[in-house]
Coordinates of C-alpha atoms and ligand atoms in Angstrom, one line a residue:
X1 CA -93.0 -79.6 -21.6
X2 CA -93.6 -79.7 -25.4
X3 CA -94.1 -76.5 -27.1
X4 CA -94.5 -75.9 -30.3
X5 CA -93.8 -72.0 -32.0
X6 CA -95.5 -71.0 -35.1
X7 CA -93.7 -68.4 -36.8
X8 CA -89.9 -68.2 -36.6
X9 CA -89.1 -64.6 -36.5
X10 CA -87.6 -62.1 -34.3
X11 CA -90.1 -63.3 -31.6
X12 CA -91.0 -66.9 -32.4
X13 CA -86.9 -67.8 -32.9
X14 CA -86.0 -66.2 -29.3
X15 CA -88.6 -67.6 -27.5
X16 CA -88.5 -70.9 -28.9
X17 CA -85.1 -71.1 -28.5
X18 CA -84.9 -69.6 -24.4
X19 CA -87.8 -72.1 -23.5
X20 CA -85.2 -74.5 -24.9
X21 CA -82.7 -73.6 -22.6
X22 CA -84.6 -73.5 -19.7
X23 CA -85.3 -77.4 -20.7
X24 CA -88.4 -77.7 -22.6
X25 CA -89.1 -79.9 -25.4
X26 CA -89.7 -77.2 -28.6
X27 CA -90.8 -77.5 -32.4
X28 CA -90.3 -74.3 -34.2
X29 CA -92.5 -74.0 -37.1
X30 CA -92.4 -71.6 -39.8
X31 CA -93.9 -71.4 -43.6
X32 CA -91.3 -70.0 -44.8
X33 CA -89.0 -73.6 -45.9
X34 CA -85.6 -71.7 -46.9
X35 CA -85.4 -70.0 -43.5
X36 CA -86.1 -73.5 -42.0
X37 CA -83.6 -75.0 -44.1
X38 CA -81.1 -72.9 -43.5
X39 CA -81.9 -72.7 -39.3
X40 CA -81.8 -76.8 -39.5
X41 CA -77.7 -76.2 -40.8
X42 CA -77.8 -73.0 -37.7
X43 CA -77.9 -70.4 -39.8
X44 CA -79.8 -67.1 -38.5
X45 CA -82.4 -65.3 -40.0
X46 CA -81.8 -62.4 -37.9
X47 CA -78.6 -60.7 -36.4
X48 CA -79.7 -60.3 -32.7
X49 CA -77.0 -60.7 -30.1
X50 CA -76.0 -64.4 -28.1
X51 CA -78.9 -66.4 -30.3
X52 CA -76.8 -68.3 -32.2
X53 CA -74.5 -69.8 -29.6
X54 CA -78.0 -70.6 -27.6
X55 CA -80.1 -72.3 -31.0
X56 CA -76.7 -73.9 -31.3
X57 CA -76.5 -75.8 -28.4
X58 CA -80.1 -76.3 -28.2
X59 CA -80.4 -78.0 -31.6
X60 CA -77.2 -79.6 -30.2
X61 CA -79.1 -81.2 -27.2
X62 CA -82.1 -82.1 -29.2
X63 CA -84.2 -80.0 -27.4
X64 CA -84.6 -77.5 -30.2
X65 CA -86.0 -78.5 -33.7
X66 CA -87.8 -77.0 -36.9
X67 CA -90.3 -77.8 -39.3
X68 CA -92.3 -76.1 -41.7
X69 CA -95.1 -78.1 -40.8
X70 CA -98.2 -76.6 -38.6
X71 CA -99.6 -80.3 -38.4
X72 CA -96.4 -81.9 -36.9
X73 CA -96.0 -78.9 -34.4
X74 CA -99.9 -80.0 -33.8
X75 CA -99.4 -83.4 -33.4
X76 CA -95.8 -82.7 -31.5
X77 CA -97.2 -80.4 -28.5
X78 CA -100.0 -79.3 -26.6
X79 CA -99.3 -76.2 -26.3
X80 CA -99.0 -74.0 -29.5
X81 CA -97.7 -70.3 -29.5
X82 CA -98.4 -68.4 -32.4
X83 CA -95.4 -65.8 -33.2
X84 CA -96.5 -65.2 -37.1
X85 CA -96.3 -61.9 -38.5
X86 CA -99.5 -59.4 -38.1
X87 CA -98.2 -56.7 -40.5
X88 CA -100.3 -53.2 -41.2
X89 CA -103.3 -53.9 -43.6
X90 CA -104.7 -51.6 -45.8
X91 CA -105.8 -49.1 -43.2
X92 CA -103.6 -49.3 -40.7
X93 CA -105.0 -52.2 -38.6
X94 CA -103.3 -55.4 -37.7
X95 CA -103.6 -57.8 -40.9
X96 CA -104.5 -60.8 -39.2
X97 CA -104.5 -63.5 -42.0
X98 CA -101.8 -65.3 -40.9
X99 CA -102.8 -65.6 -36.9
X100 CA -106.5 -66.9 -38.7
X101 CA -104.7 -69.2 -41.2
X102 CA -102.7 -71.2 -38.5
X103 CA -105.5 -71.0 -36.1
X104 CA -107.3 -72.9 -38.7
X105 CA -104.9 -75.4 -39.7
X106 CA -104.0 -76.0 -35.8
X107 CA -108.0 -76.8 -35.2
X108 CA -108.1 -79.2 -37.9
X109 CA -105.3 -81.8 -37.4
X110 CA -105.8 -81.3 -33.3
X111 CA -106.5 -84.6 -31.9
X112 CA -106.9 -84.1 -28.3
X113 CA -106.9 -81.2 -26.0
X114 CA -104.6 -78.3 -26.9
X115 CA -104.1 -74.7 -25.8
X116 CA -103.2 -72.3 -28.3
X117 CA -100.9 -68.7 -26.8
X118 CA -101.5 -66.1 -28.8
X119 CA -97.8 -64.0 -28.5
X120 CA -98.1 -61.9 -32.0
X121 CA -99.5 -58.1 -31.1
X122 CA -102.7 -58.8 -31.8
X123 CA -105.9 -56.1 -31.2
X124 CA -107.9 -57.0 -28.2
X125 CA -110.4 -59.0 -28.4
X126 CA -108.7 -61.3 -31.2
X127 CA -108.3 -64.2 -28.9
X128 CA -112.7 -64.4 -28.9
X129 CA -112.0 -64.6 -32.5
X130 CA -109.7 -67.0 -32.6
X131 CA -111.8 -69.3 -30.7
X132 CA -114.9 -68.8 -33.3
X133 CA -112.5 -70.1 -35.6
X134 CA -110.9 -72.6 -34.6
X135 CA -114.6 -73.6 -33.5
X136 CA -115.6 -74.0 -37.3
X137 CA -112.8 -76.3 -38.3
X138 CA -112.5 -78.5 -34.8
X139 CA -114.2 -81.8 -33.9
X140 CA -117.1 -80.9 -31.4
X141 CA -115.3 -83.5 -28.6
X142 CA -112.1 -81.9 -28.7
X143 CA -111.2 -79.2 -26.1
X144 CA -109.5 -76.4 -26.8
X145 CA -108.3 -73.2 -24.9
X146 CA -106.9 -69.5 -26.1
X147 CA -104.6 -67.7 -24.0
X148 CA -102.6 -64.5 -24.2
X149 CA -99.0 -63.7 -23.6
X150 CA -97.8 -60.9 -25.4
X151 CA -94.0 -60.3 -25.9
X152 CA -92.2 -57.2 -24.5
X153 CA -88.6 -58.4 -25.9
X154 CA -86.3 -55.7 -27.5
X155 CA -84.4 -56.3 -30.3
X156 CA -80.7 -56.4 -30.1
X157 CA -81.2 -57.6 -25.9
X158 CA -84.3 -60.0 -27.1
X159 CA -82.2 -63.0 -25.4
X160 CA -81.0 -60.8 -22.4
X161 CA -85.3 -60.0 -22.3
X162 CA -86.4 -63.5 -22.6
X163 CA -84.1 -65.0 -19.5
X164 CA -84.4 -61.6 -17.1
X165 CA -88.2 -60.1 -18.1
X166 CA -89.2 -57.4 -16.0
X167 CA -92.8 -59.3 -16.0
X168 CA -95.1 -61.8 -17.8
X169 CA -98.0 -61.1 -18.6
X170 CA -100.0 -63.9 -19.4
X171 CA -104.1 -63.9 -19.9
X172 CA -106.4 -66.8 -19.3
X173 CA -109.6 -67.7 -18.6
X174 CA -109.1 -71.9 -17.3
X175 CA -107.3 -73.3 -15.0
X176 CA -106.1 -75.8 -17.4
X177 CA -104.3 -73.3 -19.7
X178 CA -103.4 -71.6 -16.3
X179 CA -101.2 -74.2 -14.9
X180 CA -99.4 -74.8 -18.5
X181 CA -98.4 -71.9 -18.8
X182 CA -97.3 -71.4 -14.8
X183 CA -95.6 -74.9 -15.9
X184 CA -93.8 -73.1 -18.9
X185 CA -92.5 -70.1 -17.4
X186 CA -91.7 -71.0 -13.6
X187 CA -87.6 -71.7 -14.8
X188 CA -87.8 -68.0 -15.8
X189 CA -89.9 -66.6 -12.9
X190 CA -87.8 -68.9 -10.0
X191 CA -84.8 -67.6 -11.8
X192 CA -85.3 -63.6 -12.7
X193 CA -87.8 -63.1 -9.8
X194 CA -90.0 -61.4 -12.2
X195 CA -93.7 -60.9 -11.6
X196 CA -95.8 -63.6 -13.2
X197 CA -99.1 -61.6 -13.7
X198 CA -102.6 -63.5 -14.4
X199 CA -105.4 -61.8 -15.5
X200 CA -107.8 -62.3 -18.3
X201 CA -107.3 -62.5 -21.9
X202 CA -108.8 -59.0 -22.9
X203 CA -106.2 -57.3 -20.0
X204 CA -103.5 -59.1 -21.4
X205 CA -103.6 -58.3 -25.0
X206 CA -104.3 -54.7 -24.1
X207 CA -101.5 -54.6 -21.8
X208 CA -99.5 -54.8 -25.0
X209 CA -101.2 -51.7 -26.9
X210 CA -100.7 -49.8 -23.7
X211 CA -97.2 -50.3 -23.1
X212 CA -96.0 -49.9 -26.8
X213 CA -98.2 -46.5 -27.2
X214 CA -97.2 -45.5 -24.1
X215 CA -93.3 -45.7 -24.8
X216 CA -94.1 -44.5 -28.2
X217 CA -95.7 -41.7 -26.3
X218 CA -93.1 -40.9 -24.2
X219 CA -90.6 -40.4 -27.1
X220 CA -92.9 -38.4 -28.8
X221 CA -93.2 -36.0 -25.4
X222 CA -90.0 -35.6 -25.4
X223 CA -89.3 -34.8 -29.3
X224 CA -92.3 -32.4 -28.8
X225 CA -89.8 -30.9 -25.8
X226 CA -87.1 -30.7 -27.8
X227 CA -88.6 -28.9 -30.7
X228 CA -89.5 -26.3 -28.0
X229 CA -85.9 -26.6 -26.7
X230 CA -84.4 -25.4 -30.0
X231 CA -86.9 -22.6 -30.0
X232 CA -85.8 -21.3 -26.2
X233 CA -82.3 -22.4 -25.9
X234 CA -82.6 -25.2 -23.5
X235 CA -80.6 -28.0 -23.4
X236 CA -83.4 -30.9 -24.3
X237 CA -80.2 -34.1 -23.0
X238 CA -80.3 -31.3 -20.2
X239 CA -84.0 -31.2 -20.3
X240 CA -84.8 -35.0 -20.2
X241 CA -82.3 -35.9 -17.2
X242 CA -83.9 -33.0 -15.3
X243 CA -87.6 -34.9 -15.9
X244 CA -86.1 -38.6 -15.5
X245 CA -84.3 -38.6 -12.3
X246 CA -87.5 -38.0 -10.8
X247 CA -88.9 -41.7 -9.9
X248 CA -92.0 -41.3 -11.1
X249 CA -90.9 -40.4 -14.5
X250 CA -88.1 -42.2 -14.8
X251 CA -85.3 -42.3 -17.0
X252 CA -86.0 -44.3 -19.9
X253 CA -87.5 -43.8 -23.4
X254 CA -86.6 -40.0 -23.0
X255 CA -83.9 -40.0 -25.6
X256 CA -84.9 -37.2 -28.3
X257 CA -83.8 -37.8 -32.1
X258 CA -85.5 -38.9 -35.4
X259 CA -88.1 -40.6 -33.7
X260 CA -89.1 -44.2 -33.1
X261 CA -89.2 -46.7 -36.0
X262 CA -89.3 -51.0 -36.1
X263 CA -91.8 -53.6 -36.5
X264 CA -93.6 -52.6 -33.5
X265 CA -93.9 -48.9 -32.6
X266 CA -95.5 -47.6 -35.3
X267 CA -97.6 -50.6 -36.5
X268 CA -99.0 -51.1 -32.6
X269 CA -99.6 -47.2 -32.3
X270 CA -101.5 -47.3 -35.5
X271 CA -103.5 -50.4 -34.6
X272 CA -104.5 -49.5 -31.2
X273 CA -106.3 -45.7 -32.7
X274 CA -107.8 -47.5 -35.2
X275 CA -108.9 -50.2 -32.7
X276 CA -110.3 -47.4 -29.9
X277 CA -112.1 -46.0 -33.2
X278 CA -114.0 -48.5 -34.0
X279 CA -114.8 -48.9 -30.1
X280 CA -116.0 -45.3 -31.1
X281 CA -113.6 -44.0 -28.7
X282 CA -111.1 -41.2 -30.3
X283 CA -107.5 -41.7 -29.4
X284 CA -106.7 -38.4 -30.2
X285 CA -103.5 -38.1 -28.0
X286 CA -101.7 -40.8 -30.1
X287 CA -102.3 -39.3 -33.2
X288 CA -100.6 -36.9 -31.6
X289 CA -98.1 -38.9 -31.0
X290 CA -97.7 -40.2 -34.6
X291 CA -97.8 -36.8 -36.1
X292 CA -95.0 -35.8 -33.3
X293 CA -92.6 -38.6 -34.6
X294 CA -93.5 -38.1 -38.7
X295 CA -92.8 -34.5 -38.2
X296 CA -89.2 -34.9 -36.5
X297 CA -88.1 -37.3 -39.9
X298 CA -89.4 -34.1 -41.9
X299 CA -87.8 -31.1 -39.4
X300 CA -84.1 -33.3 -39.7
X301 CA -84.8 -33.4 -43.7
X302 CA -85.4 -29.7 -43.2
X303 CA -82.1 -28.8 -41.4
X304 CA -80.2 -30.9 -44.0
X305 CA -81.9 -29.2 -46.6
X306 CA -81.3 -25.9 -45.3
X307 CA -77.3 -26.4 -44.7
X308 CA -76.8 -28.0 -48.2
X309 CA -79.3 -25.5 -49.8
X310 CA -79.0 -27.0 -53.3
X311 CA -79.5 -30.3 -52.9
X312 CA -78.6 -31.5 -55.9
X313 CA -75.4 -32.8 -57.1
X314 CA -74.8 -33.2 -53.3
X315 CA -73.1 -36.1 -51.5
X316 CA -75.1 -37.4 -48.2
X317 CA -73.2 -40.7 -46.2
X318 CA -76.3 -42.0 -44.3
X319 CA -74.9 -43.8 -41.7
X320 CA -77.0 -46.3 -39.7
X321 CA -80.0 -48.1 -41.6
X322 CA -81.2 -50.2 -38.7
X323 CA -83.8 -48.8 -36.9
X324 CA -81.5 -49.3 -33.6
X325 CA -78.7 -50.3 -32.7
X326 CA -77.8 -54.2 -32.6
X327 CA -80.3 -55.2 -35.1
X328 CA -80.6 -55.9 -38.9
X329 CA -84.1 -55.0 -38.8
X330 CA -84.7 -52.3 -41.3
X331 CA -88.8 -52.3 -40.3
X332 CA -90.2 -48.4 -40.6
X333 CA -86.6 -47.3 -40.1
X334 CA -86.0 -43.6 -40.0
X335 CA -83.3 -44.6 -43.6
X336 CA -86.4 -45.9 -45.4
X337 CA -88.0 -42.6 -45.0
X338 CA -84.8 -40.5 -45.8
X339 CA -82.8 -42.3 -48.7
X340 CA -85.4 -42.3 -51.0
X341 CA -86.4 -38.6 -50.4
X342 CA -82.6 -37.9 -50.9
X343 CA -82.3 -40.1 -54.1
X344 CA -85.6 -37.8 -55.8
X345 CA -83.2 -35.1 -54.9
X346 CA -80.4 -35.9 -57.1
X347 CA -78.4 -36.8 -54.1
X348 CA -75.8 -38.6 -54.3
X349 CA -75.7 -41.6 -51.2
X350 CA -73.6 -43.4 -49.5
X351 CA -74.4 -45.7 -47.1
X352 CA -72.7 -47.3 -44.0
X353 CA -74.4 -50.6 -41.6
X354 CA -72.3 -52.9 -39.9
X355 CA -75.3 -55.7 -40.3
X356 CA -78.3 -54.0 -41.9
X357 CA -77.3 -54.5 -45.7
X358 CA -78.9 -57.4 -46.6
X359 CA -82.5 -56.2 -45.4
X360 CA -82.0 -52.7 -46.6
X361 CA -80.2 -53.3 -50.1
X362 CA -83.4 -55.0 -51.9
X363 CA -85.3 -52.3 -50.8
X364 CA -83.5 -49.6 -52.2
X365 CA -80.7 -51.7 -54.7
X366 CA -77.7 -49.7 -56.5
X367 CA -76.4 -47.3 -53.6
X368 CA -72.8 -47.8 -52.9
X369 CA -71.7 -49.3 -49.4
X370 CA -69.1 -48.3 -47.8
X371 CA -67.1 -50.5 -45.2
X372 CA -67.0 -48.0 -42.8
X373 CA -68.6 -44.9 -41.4
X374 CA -65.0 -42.9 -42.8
X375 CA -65.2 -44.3 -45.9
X376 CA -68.8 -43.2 -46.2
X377 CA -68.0 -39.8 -45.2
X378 CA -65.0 -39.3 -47.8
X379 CA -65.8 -36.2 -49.8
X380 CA -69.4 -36.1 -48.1
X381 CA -71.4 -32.7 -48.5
X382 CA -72.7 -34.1 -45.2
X383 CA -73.5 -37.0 -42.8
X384 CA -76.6 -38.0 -41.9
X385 CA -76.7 -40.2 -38.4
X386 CA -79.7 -41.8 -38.1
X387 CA -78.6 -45.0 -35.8
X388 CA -76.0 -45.0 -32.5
X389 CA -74.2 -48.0 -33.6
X390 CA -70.9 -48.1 -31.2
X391 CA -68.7 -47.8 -34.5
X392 CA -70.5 -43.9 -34.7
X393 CA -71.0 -42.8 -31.6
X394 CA -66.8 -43.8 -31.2
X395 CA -65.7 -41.9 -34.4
X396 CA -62.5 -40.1 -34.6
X397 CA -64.0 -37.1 -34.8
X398 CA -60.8 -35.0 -36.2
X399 CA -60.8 -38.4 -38.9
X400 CA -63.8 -37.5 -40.1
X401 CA -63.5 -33.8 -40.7
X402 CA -60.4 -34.2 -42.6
X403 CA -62.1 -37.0 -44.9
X404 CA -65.3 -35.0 -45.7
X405 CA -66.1 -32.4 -48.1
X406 CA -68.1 -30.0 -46.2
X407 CA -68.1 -31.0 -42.3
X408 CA -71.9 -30.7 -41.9
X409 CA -73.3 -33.7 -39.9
X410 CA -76.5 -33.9 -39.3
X411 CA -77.2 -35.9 -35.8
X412 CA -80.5 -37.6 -35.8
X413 CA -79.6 -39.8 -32.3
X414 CA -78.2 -36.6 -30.3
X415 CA -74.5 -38.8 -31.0
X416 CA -72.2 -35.9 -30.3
X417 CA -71.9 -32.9 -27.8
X418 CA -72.5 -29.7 -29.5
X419 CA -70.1 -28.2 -28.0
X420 CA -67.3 -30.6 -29.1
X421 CA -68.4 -30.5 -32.8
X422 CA -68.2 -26.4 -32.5
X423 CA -64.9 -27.1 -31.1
X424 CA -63.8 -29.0 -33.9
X425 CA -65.0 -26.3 -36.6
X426 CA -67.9 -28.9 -37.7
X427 CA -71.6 -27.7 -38.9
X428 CA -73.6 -29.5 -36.2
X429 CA -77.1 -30.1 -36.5
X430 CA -79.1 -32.2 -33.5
X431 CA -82.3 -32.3 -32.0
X432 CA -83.1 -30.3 -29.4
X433 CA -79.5 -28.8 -28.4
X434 CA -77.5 -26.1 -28.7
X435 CA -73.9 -25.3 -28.5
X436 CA -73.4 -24.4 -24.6
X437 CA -72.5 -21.2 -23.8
X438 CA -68.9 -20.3 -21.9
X439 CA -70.1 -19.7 -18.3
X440 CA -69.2 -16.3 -17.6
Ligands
UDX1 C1 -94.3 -60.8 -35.2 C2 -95.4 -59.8 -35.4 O1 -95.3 -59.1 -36.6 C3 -95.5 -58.9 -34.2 O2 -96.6 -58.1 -34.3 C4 -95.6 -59.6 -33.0 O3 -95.5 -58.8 -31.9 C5 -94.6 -60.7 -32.9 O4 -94.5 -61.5 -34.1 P1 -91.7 -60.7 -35.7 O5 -91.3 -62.0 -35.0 O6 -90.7 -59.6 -35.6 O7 -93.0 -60.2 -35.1 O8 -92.1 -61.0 -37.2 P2 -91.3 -61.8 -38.3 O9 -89.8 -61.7 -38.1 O10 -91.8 -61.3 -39.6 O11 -91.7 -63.3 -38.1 C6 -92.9 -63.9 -38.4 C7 -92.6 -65.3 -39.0 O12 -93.8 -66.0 -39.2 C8 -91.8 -65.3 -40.3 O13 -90.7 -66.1 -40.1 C9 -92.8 -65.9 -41.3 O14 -92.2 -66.7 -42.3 C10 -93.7 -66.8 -40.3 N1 -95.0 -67.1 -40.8 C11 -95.8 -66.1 -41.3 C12 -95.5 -68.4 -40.8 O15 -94.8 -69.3 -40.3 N2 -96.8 -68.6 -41.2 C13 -97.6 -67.7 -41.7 O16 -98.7 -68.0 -42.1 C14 -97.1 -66.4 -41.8
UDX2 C1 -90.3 -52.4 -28.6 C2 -90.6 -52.5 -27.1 O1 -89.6 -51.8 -26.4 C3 -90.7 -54.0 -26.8 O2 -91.1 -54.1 -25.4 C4 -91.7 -54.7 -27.7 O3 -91.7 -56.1 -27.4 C5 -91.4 -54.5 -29.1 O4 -91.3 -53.1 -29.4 P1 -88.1 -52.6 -30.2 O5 -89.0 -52.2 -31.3 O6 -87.2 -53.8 -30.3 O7 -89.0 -52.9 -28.8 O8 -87.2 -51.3 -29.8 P2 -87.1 -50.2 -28.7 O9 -85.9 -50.2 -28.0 O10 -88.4 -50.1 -27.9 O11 -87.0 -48.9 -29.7 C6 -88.0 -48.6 -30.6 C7 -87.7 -47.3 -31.4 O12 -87.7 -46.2 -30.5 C8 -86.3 -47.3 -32.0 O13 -86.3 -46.8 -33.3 C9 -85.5 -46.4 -31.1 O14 -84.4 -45.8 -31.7 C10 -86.5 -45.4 -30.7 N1 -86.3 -44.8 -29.4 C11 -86.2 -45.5 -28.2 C12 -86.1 -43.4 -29.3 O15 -86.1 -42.7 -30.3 N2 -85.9 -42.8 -28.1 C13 -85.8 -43.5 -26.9 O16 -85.6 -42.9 -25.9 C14 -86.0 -44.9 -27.0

């Protein structure tokens, strides 16, 4: 089928480039006339893992192509998703200029019967919208439908995600858009045997609110955990493999640490309370969770605070600046909130990111990189771990002691064993943990 993206990000460039693969006909579209410039001679916008080699040999068989033009992907395909950004606005809610924009510009080249999939995290209900719209700018005789797919891909396994979903969720409300999008998405289904669930638009885009907040939920539950952890003693790694093995539970999302950052968690957590407020229902329990997650950036500042005393005049390697592991994406990322805090402070930084330099380094310019997580660490007052990059979690751990002025590390991803670091005479700070006793 033809397909045409608009928006050429994280989630546009995966997905246009998997339905590629799996042998459609797709036009990715984006405003943005660098990035297509540069995608047209296969460079990425975005470090995420096996997307090159795959927009490679897509572009390579023709079935992959770029444009910066919303018409052409109008006149190309009748089917359009729209994977353009829906950023925070002034209050927290979803800014939805951009989804309105293209909407409108899609309505008024259309010249036959198109179905427009909404794929951005949009608030419920957005899709009715849409169609008012499009309504305004469209000529009376020309059909139209909206449907809903929201994306669950992660980034750094968005490619692995896209070929082997564990569903897809897609909401309509005519057959017509129906059997498109069956069309689209059966390589994918026949081949993962994952469920294909139909339901209608509303249920779709508020599965998406659901599952974000709820796995922003659940790492929130278990930071709260661990905070009680350090207060009793208990074990919260301990604590969390205890709760997951049970089946119902389940094992995932239960890591403790600095908390949950990117493009998603926290904007689709905000946007859902403020969209169950003006429902005039109060979503109290994921404020809950937001003040859970702010408070465990603070509580880490706290403990490095408290082991340097002075801050001032200090040395701090920050090492990880992505807001996970195999990603540039510096989005709400737990360094955004700490190197500027530390830089008021008189501290003295130095950073370490294997890819995350070019997105972080306008935002904060003039801190010194450092090639490595040693060579951050050399002379250090302490190190700060904020992402579980392989090149971390693997550290010679005896390297770094000998390299650092003080051996304080301050573990915001739970990294190391406690009882290790005690071993090897560091200051070890974590969430949740404690040194285990000797059995006696
Ligand atoms: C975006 C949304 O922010 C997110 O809520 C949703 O779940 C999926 O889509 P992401 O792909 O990570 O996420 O965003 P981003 O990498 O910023 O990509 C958006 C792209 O849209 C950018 O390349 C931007 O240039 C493009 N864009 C934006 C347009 O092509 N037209 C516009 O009018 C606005
Ligand atoms: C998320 C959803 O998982 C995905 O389905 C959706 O499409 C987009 O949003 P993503 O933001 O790429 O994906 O990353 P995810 O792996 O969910 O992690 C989000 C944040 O939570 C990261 O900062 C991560 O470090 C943190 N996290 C995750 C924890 O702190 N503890 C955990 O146990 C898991």
């Amino acid at each position: 089928m033809k397909i045409a993206i608009v928006g050429t990000g994280y989630v546009g460039l995966v997905t246009g480039a998997a339905f590629a693969e799996i042998g459609h006909d797709v036009l990715c579209v984006d405003n943005d006339a660098r990035k297509v410039e540069r995608l047209r001679q296969l460079h990425m916008p975005i470090h995420e893992e096996g997307l090159e080699p795959l927009v490679r040999r897509n572009v390579a068989q023709g079935r992959l192509r770029f444009s910066t033009s919303v018409q052409e992907g109008t006149a190309f395909a009748e089917v359009i998703f729209l994977a353009v950004g829906t950023p925070p606005g002034y209050q927290g809610e979803a800014d939805m200029s951009y989804v309105e924009q293209v909407g409108r510009e899609v309505a008024r080249h259309m010249d036959g019967y198109r179905l427009l999939v909404e794929k951005s995290t949009v608030p419920v209900n957005t899709s009715a919208r849409l169609g008012r719209t499009m309504n305004r700018s469209v000529r009376e005789d020309i059909p139209f439908d909206i449907a809903s797919n929201p994306e669950f891909l992660r980034e750094g396994s968005a490619v692995h995600d896209a070929f082997h979903p564990d569903r897809i969720v897609v909401g309509v409300e005519s057959e017509r858009a129906a059997a498109r999008l069956r069309a689209i998405y059966k390589p994918i289904v026949d081949r993962s045997g994952c469920a294909y669930l139909e339901m209608n638009i509303a249920s779709a885009e508020l599965t998406k609110h659901a599952s974000n907040s709820f796995l922003a939920m659940k790492i929130s539950y278990i930071n709260a955990v661990s905070r009680i952890c350090e207060l009793t003693g208990a074990d919260v790694n301990h604590v969390a493999r205890g709760m997951g093995l049970d089946s119902r539970i389940g094992p995932h999302f239960l890591q403790a640490g600095v908390g949950y950052g990117g493009s998603c968690f926290p904007k689709d957590v905000d946007a859902f309370v403020r969209l169950a407020d003006e429902l005039g229902y109060r979503l109290d329990l994921l404020k809950d969770v937001q003040a859970i997650n702010a408070g465990q950036r603070e509580h880490l500042m706290r403990k490095l605070q408290q082991e340097l005393w002075v801050l001032d005049g200090k040395t701090v390697a920050v090492l990880g600046l992505a807001f996970k592991p195999g990603t540039d994406d510096v989005r709400e990322s737990p360094a955004l909130y700490f190197v500027p805090r530390l830089q008021e402070r008189n501290v003295t930084l130095r950073l370490w990111d294997p890819v995350a330099r070019a997105k972080f380094e306008p935002v904060h310019p003039g801190i010194p990189f450092a090639d490595t997580p040693l060579e951050a660490a050399r002379d250090a007052d302490a190190v700060l771990i904020l992402t579980t990059w392989p090149e971390i979690v693997s550290l010679d751990l005896d390297r770094l002691k000998s390299v650092m002025r003080c051996p304080v590390v301050v573990d915001g991803r739970n990294a190391f064993e406690p009882a290790v670091m005690l071993e090897k005479g560091f200051v070890y700070h974590s969430c949740g943990r404690q040194p285990q006793p000797r059995m006696h």
